[in-house]
mmCIF file of C-alpha atoms and ligand atoms in Angstrom:
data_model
loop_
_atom_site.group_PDB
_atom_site.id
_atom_site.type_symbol
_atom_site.label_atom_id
_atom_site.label_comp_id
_atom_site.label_asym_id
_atom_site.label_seq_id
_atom_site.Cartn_x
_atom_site.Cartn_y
_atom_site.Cartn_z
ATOM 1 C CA UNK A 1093 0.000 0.000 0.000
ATOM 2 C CA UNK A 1094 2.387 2.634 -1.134
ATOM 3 C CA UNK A 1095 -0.199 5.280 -2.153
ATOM 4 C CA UNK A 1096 -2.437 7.269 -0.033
ATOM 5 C CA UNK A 1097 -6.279 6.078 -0.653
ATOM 6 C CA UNK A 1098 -8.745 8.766 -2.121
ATOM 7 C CA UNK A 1099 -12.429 9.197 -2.169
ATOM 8 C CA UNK A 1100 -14.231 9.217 -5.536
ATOM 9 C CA UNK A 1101 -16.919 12.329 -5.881
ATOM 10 C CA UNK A 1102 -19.485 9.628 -5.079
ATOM 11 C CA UNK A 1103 -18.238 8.323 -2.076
ATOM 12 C CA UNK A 1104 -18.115 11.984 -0.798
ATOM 13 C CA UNK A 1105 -21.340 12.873 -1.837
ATOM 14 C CA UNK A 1106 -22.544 9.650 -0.178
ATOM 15 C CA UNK A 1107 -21.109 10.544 3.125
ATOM 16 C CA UNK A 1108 -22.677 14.052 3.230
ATOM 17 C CA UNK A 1109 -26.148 12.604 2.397
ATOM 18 C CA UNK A 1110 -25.675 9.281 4.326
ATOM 19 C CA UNK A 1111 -23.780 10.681 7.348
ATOM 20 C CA UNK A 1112 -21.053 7.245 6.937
ATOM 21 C CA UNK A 1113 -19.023 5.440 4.631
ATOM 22 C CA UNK A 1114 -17.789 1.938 4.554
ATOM 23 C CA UNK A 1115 -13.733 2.260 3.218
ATOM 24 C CA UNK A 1116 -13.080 -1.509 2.286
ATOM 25 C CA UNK A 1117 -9.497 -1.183 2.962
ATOM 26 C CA UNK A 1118 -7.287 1.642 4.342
ATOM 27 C CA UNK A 1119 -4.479 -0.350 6.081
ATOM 28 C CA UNK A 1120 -2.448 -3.421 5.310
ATOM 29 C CA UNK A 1121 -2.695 -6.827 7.207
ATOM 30 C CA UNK A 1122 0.841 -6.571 8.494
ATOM 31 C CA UNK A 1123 0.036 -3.430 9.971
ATOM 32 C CA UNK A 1124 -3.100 -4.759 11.898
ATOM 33 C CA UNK A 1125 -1.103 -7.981 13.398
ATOM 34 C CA UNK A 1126 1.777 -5.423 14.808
ATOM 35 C CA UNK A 1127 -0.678 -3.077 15.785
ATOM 36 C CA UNK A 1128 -3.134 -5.865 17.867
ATOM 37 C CA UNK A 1129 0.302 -6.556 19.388
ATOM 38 C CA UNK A 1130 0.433 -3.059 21.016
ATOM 39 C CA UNK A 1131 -2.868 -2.566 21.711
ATOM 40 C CA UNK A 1132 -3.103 -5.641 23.771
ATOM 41 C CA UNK A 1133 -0.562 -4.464 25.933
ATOM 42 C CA UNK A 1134 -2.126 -1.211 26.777
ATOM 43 C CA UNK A 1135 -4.815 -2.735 27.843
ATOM 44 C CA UNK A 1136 -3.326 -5.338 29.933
ATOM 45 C CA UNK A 1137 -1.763 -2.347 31.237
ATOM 46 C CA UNK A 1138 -4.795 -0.393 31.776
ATOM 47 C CA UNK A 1139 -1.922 2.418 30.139
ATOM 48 C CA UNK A 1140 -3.365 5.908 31.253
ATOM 49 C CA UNK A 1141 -5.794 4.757 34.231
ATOM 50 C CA UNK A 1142 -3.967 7.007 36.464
ATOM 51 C CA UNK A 1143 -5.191 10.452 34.856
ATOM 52 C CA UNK A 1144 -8.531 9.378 33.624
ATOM 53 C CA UNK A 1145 -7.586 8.006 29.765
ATOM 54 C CA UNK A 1146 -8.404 4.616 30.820
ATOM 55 C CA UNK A 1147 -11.698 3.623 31.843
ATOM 56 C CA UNK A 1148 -14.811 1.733 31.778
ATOM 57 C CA UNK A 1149 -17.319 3.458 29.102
ATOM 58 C CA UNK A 1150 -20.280 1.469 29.553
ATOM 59 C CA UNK A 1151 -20.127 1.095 33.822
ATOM 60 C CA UNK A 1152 -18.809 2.567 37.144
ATOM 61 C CA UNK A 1153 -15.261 2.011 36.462
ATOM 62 C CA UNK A 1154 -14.977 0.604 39.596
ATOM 63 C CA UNK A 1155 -11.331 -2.432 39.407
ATOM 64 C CA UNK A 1156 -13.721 -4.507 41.300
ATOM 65 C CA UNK A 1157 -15.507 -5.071 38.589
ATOM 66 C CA UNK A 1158 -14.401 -6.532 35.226
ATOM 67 C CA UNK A 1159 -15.037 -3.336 32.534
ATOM 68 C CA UNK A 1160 -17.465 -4.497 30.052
ATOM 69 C CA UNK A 1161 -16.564 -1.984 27.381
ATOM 70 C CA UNK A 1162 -12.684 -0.661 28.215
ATOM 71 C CA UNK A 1163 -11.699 2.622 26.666
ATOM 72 C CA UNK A 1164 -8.148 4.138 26.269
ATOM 73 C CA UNK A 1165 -8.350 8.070 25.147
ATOM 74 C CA UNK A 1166 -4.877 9.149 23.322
ATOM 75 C CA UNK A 1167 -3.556 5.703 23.027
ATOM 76 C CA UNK A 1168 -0.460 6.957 21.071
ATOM 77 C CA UNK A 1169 0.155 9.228 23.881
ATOM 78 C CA UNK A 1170 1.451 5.752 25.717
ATOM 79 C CA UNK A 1171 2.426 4.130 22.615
ATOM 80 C CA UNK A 1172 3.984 6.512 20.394
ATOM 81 C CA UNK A 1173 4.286 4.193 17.457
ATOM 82 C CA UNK A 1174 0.662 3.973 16.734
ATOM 83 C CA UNK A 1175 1.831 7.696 15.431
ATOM 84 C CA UNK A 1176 3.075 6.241 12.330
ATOM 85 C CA UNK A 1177 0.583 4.380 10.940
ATOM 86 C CA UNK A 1178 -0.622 3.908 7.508
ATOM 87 C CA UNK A 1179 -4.256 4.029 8.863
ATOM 88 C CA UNK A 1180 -3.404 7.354 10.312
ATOM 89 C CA UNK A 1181 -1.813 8.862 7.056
ATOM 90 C CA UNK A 1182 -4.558 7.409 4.761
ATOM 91 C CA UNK A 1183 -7.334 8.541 7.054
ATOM 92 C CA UNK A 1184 -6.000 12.039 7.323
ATOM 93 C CA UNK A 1185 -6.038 12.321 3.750
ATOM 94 C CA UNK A 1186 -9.599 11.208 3.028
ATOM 95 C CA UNK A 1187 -10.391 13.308 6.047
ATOM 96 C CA UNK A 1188 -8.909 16.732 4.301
ATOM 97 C CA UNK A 1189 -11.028 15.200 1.258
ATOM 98 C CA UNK A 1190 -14.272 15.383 3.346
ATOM 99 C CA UNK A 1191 -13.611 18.409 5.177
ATOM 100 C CA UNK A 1192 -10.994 20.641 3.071
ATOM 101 C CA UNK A 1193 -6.929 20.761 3.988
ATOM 102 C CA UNK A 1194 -7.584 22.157 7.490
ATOM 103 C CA UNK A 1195 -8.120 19.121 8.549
ATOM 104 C CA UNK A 1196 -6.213 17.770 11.852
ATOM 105 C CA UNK A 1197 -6.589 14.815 14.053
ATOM 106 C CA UNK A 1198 -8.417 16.183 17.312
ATOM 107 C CA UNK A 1199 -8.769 13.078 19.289
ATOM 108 C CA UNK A 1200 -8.591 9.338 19.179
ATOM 109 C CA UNK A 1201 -9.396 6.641 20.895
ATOM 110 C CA UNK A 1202 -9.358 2.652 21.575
ATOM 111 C CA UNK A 1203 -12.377 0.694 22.203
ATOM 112 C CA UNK A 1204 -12.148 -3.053 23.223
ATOM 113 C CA UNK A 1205 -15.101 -5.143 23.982
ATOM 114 C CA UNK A 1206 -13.764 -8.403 25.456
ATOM 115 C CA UNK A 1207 -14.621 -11.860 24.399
ATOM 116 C CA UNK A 1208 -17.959 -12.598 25.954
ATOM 117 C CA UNK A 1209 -18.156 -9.908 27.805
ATOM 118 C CA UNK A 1210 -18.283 -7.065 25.954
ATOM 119 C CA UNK A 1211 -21.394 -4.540 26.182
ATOM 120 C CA UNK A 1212 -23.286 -2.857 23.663
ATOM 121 C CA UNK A 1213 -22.140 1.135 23.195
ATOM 122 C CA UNK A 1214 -25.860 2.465 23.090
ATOM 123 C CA UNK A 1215 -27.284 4.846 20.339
ATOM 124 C CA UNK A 1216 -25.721 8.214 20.205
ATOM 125 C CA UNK A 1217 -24.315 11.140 18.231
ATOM 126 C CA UNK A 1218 -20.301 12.006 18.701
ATOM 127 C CA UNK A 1219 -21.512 15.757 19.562
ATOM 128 C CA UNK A 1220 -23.122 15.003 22.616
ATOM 129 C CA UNK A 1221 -19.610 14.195 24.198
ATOM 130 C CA UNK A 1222 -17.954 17.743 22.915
ATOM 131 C CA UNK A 1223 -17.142 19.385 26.072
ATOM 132 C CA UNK A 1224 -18.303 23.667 25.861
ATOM 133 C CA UNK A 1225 -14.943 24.713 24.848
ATOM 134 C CA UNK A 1226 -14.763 22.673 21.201
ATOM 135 C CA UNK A 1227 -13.667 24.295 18.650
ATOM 136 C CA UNK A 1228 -14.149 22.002 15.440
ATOM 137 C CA UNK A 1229 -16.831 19.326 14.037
ATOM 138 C CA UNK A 1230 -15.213 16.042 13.950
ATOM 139 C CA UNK A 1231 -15.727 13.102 11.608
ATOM 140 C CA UNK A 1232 -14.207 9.697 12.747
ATOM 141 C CA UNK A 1233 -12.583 7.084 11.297
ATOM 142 C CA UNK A 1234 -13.242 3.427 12.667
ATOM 143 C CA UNK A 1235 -11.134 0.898 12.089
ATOM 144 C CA UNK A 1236 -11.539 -3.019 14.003
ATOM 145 C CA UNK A 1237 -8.087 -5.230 14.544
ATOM 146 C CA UNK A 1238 -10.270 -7.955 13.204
ATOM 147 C CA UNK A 1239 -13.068 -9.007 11.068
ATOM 148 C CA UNK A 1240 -16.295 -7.345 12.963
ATOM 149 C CA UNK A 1241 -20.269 -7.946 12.297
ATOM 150 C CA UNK A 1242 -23.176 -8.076 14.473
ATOM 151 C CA UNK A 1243 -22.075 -10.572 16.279
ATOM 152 C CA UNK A 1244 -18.911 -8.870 17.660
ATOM 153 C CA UNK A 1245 -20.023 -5.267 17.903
ATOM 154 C CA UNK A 1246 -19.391 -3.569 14.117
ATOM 155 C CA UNK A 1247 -20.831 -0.257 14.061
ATOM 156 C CA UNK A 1248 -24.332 0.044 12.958
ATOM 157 C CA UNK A 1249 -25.464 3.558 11.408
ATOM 158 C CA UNK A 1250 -28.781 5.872 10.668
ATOM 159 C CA UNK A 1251 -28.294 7.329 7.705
ATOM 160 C CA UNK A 1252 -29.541 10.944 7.405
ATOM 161 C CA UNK A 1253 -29.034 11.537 10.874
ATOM 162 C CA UNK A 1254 -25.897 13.628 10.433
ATOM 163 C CA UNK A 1255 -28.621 16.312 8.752
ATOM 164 C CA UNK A 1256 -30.750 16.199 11.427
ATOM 165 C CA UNK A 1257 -30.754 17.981 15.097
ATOM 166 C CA UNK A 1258 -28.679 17.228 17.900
ATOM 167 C CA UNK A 1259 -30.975 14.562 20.158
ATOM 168 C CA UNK A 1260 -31.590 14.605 23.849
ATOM 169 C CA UNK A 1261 -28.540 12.230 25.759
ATOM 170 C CA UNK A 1262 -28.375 10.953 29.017
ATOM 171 C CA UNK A 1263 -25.471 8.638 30.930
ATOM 172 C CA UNK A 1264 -26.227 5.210 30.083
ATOM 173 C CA UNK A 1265 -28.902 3.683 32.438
ATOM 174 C CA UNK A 1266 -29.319 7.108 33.506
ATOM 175 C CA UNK A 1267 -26.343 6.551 36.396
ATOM 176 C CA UNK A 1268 -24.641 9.676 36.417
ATOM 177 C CA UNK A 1269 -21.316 8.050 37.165
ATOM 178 C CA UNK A 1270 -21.072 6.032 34.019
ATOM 179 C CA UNK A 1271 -19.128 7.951 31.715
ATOM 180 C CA UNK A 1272 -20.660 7.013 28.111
ATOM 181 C CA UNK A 1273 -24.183 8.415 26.713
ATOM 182 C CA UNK A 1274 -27.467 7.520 25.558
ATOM 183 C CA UNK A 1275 -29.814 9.471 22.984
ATOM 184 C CA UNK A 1276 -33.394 9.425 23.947
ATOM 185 C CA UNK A 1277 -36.059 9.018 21.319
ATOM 186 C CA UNK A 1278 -34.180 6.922 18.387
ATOM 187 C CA UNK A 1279 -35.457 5.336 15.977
ATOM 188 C CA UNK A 1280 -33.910 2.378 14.451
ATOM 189 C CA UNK A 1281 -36.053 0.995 12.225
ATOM 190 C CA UNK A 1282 -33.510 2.226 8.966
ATOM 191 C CA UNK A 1283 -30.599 1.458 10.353
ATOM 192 C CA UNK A 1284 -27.490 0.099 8.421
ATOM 193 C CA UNK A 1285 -25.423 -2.593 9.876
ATOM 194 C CA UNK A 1286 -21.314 -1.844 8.337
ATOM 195 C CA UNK A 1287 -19.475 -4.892 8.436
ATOM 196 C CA UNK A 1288 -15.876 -4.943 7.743
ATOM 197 C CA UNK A 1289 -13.219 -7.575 6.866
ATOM 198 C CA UNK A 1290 -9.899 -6.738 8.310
ATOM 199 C CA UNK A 1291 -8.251 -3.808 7.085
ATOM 200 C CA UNK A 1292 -11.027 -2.118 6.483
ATOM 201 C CA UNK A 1293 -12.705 0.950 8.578
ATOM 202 C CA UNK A 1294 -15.661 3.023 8.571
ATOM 203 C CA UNK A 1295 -16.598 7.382 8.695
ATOM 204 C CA UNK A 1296 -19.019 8.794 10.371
ATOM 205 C CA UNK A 1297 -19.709 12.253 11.197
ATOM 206 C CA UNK A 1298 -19.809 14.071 14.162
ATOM 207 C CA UNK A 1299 -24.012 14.043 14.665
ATOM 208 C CA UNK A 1300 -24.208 10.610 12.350
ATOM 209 C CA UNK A 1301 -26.373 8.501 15.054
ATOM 210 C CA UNK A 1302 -24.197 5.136 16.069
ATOM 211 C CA UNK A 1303 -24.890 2.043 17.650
ATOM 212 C CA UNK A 1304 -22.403 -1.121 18.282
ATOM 213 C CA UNK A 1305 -23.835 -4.654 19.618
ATOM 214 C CA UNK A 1306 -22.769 -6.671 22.289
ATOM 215 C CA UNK A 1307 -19.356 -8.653 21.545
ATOM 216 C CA UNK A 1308 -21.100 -12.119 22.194
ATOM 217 C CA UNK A 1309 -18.371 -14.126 20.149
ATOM 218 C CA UNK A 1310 -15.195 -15.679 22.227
ATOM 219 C CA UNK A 1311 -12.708 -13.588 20.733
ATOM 220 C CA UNK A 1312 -12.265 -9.947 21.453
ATOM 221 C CA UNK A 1313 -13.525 -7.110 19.433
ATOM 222 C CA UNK A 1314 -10.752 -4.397 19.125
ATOM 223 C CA UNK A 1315 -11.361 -0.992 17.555
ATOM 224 C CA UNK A 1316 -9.125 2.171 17.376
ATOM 225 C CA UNK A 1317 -10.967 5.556 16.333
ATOM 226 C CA UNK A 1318 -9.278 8.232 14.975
ATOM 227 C CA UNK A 1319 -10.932 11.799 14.605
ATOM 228 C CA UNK A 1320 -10.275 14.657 12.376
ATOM 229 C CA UNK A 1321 -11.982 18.348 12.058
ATOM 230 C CA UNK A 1322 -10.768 21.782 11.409
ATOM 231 C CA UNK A 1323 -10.499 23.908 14.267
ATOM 232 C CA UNK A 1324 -12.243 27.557 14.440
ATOM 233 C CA UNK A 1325 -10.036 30.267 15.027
ATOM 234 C CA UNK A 1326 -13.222 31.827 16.069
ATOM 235 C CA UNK A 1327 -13.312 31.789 20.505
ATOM 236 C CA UNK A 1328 -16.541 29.677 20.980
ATOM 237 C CA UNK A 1329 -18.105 28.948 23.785
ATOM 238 C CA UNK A 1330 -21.584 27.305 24.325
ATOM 239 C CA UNK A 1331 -23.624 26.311 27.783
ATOM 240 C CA UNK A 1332 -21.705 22.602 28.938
ATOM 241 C CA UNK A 1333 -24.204 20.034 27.764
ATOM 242 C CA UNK A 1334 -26.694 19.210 30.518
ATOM 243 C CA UNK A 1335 -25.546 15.587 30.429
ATOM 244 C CA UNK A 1336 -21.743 16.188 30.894
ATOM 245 C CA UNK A 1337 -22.850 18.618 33.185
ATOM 246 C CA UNK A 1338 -24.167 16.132 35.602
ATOM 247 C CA UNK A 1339 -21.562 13.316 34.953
ATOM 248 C CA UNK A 1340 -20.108 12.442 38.293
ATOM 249 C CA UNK A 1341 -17.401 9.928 36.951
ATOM 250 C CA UNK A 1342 -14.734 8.091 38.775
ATOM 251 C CA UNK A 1343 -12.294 8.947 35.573
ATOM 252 C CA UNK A 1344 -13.300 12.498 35.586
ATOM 253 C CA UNK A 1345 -12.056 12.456 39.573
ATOM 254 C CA UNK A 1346 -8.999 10.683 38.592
ATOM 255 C CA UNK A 1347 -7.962 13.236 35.595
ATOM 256 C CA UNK A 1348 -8.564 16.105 37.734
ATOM 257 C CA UNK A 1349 -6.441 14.781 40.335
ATOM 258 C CA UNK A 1350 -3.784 14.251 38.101
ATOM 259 C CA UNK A 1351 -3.893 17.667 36.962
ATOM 260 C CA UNK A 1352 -2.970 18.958 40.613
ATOM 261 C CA UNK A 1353 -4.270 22.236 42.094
ATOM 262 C CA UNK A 1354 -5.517 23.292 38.677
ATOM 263 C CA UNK A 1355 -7.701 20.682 37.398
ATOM 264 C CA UNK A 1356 -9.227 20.142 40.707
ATOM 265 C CA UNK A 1357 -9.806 24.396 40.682
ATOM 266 C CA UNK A 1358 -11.656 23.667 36.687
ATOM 267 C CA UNK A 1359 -13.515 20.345 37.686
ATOM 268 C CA UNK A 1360 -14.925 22.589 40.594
ATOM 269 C CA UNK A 1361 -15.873 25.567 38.146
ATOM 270 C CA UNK A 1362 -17.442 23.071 35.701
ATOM 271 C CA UNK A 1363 -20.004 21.718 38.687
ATOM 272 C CA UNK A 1364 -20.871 25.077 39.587
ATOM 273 C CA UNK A 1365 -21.940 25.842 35.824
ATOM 274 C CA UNK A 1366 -19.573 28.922 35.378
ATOM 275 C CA UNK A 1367 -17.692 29.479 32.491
ATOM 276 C CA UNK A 1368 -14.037 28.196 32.495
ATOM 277 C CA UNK A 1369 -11.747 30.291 30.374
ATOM 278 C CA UNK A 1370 -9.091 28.708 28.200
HETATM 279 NI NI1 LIG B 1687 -19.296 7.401 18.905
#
C-alpha cells in the first residue's frame, strides 16, 4: 500500500447525504497484526488509568468489577508508534477530502469489547460528548483489529441523521457516574449494519447517530478511532451540555487529580456551571 487512498466524488457525496461510509481497505494486514500486538498491551496495562484516559465506558469504572466496554483516550500518547501508521496517514487524507486541507486529528481513541463480555455502546451522536470549549466538528474514522459484524459489535449507522438535530442524551442507564451516553427518542427501524473484513474501517460524522452490539463471540472485538476536524479560530463557547454537566465519573475524579491544584480548581468551576476560560 504505497499510495495514499482517495475518495471518488461519489463516495463523498454519499457521506454528506448518508452521514457514513464503509472504506473496504485503508491499512495493510501486516500493519493490523503489529498493531493488535500493542494494543493488547495497553490494555493489559490499563496504560493511562492514572489520569482518567483509561476507563470503563459502559459502567462505574470501579477495578472490582471486570469493565465491560474498556476505553483508552490518546492511546499513542502511551504508545507513540501507533503515530506512524498507515491508517493514520490514509485517514487524514480522506479526512482533508471530506472536510478541506484544514483538517487535523483532534482526538482518538481505543475501544475493546472483550470476548464474551463485551457490552453494547448504546445509540448516540459524537456531539453530545464535545465538552463547551470545542472548537471544530469532527468526523471519525473506525477501524476493528479484526473481522467485525453483528455478532462482535461492528458499528451500525442511521443514515440521514448527520442532517438532522442534535438529540436529547443521558449517561447510560441514567447513572450519572457512568461515563458514556445515551440518545433518547431513536429510531432504528432504517438502520445500516457496516461490516468490515480486516483492514477495512468506517466514517461517520460528528451528529451521524451510532450504535455497536454486544461482543457475544469468544474472541475480542478491538477498535481504534481516529478523529479529524478543522479547528475555528473563532473563541466559541456554548452552555456545557446538561448531560456532561451532571456526569459524576470516577475517571473524571482521577484526571482532575492528576492535573494537581488546577484541574481540581476547573472540575470545581465546571459543577458550579460557570464558564471556564481557556
Ligand atoms: Ni461514537
Amino acid at each position: 500500500m504505497e499510495q495514499t487512498l482517495s475518495l471518488s466524488s461519489r463516495d463523498i457525496e454519499q457521506f454528506h447525504d448518508l452521514g457514513f461510509l464503509s472504506i473496504p481497505r485503508i491499512t495493510t494486514h501486516d500493519e493490523i497484526a503489529h498493531v493488535r500486538g500493542l494494543y493488547d498491551r495497553l490494555f493489559e496495562q490499563r496504560a493511562g488509568w492514572n489520569n482518567g484516559d483509561f476507563f470503563d465506558f459502559a459502567g462505574l469504572d470501579d477495578l472490582g468489577t471486570p469493565a465491560t466496554v474498556p476505553q483508552l483516550s490518546e492511546p499513542s500518547r502511551y504508545e507513540p508508534a501507533l503515530k506512524d501508521m498507515i491508517f493514520r496517514k490514509n485517514a487524514h487524507a480522506l479526512a482533508q477530502q471530506l472536510l478541506g486541507p484544514g483538517a487535523e486529528l483532534v482526538f482518538e481513541h481505543a475501544i475493546l469489547k472483550p470476548a464474551g463480555i463485551g457490552g453494547e455502546t448504546p445509540w448516540h451522536q459524537d456531539e453530545a460528548f464535545y465538552p463547551r470549549f470545542t472548537n471544530y466538528r469532527s468526523l471519525t474514522f473506525w477501524m476493528p483489529l479484526q473481522p467485525v459484524d453483528q455478532f462482535n459489535g461492528c458499528l451500525e449507522f442511521i443514515p440521514h441523521s448527520n442532517n438532522g438535530p442534535l438529540l436529547q442524551h443521558r449517561s447510560i442507564k441514567n447513572d450519572k457516574r457512568i461515563h458514556g451516553l445515551e440518545a433518547l427518542g431513536v429510531d432504528e427501524s432504517g438502520k445500516v449494519i457496516c461490516p468490515l473484513d480486516e483492514g477495512g474501517a468506517t466514517v461517520h460524522g460528528y451528529r451521524t447517530l451510532h450504535h455497536a452490539a454486544p461482543n457475544r463471540t469468544d474472541g475480542p472485538r478491538r477498535a481504534y478511532a481516529l478523529a479529524f476536524g478543522v479547528r475555528s479560530k473563532a473563541y466559541t463557547l456554548r452552555e456545557e451540555f446538561p448531560w456532561n454537566l451532571a456526569k459524576e465519573t470516577a475517571r473524571e475524579k482521577r484526571a482532575a487529580s492528576a492535573q494537581g491544584i488546577m484541574g481540581r480548581y476547573l472540575a470545581g468551576l465546571k459543577k458550579s456551571g460557570k464558564t471556564i476560560i481557556r
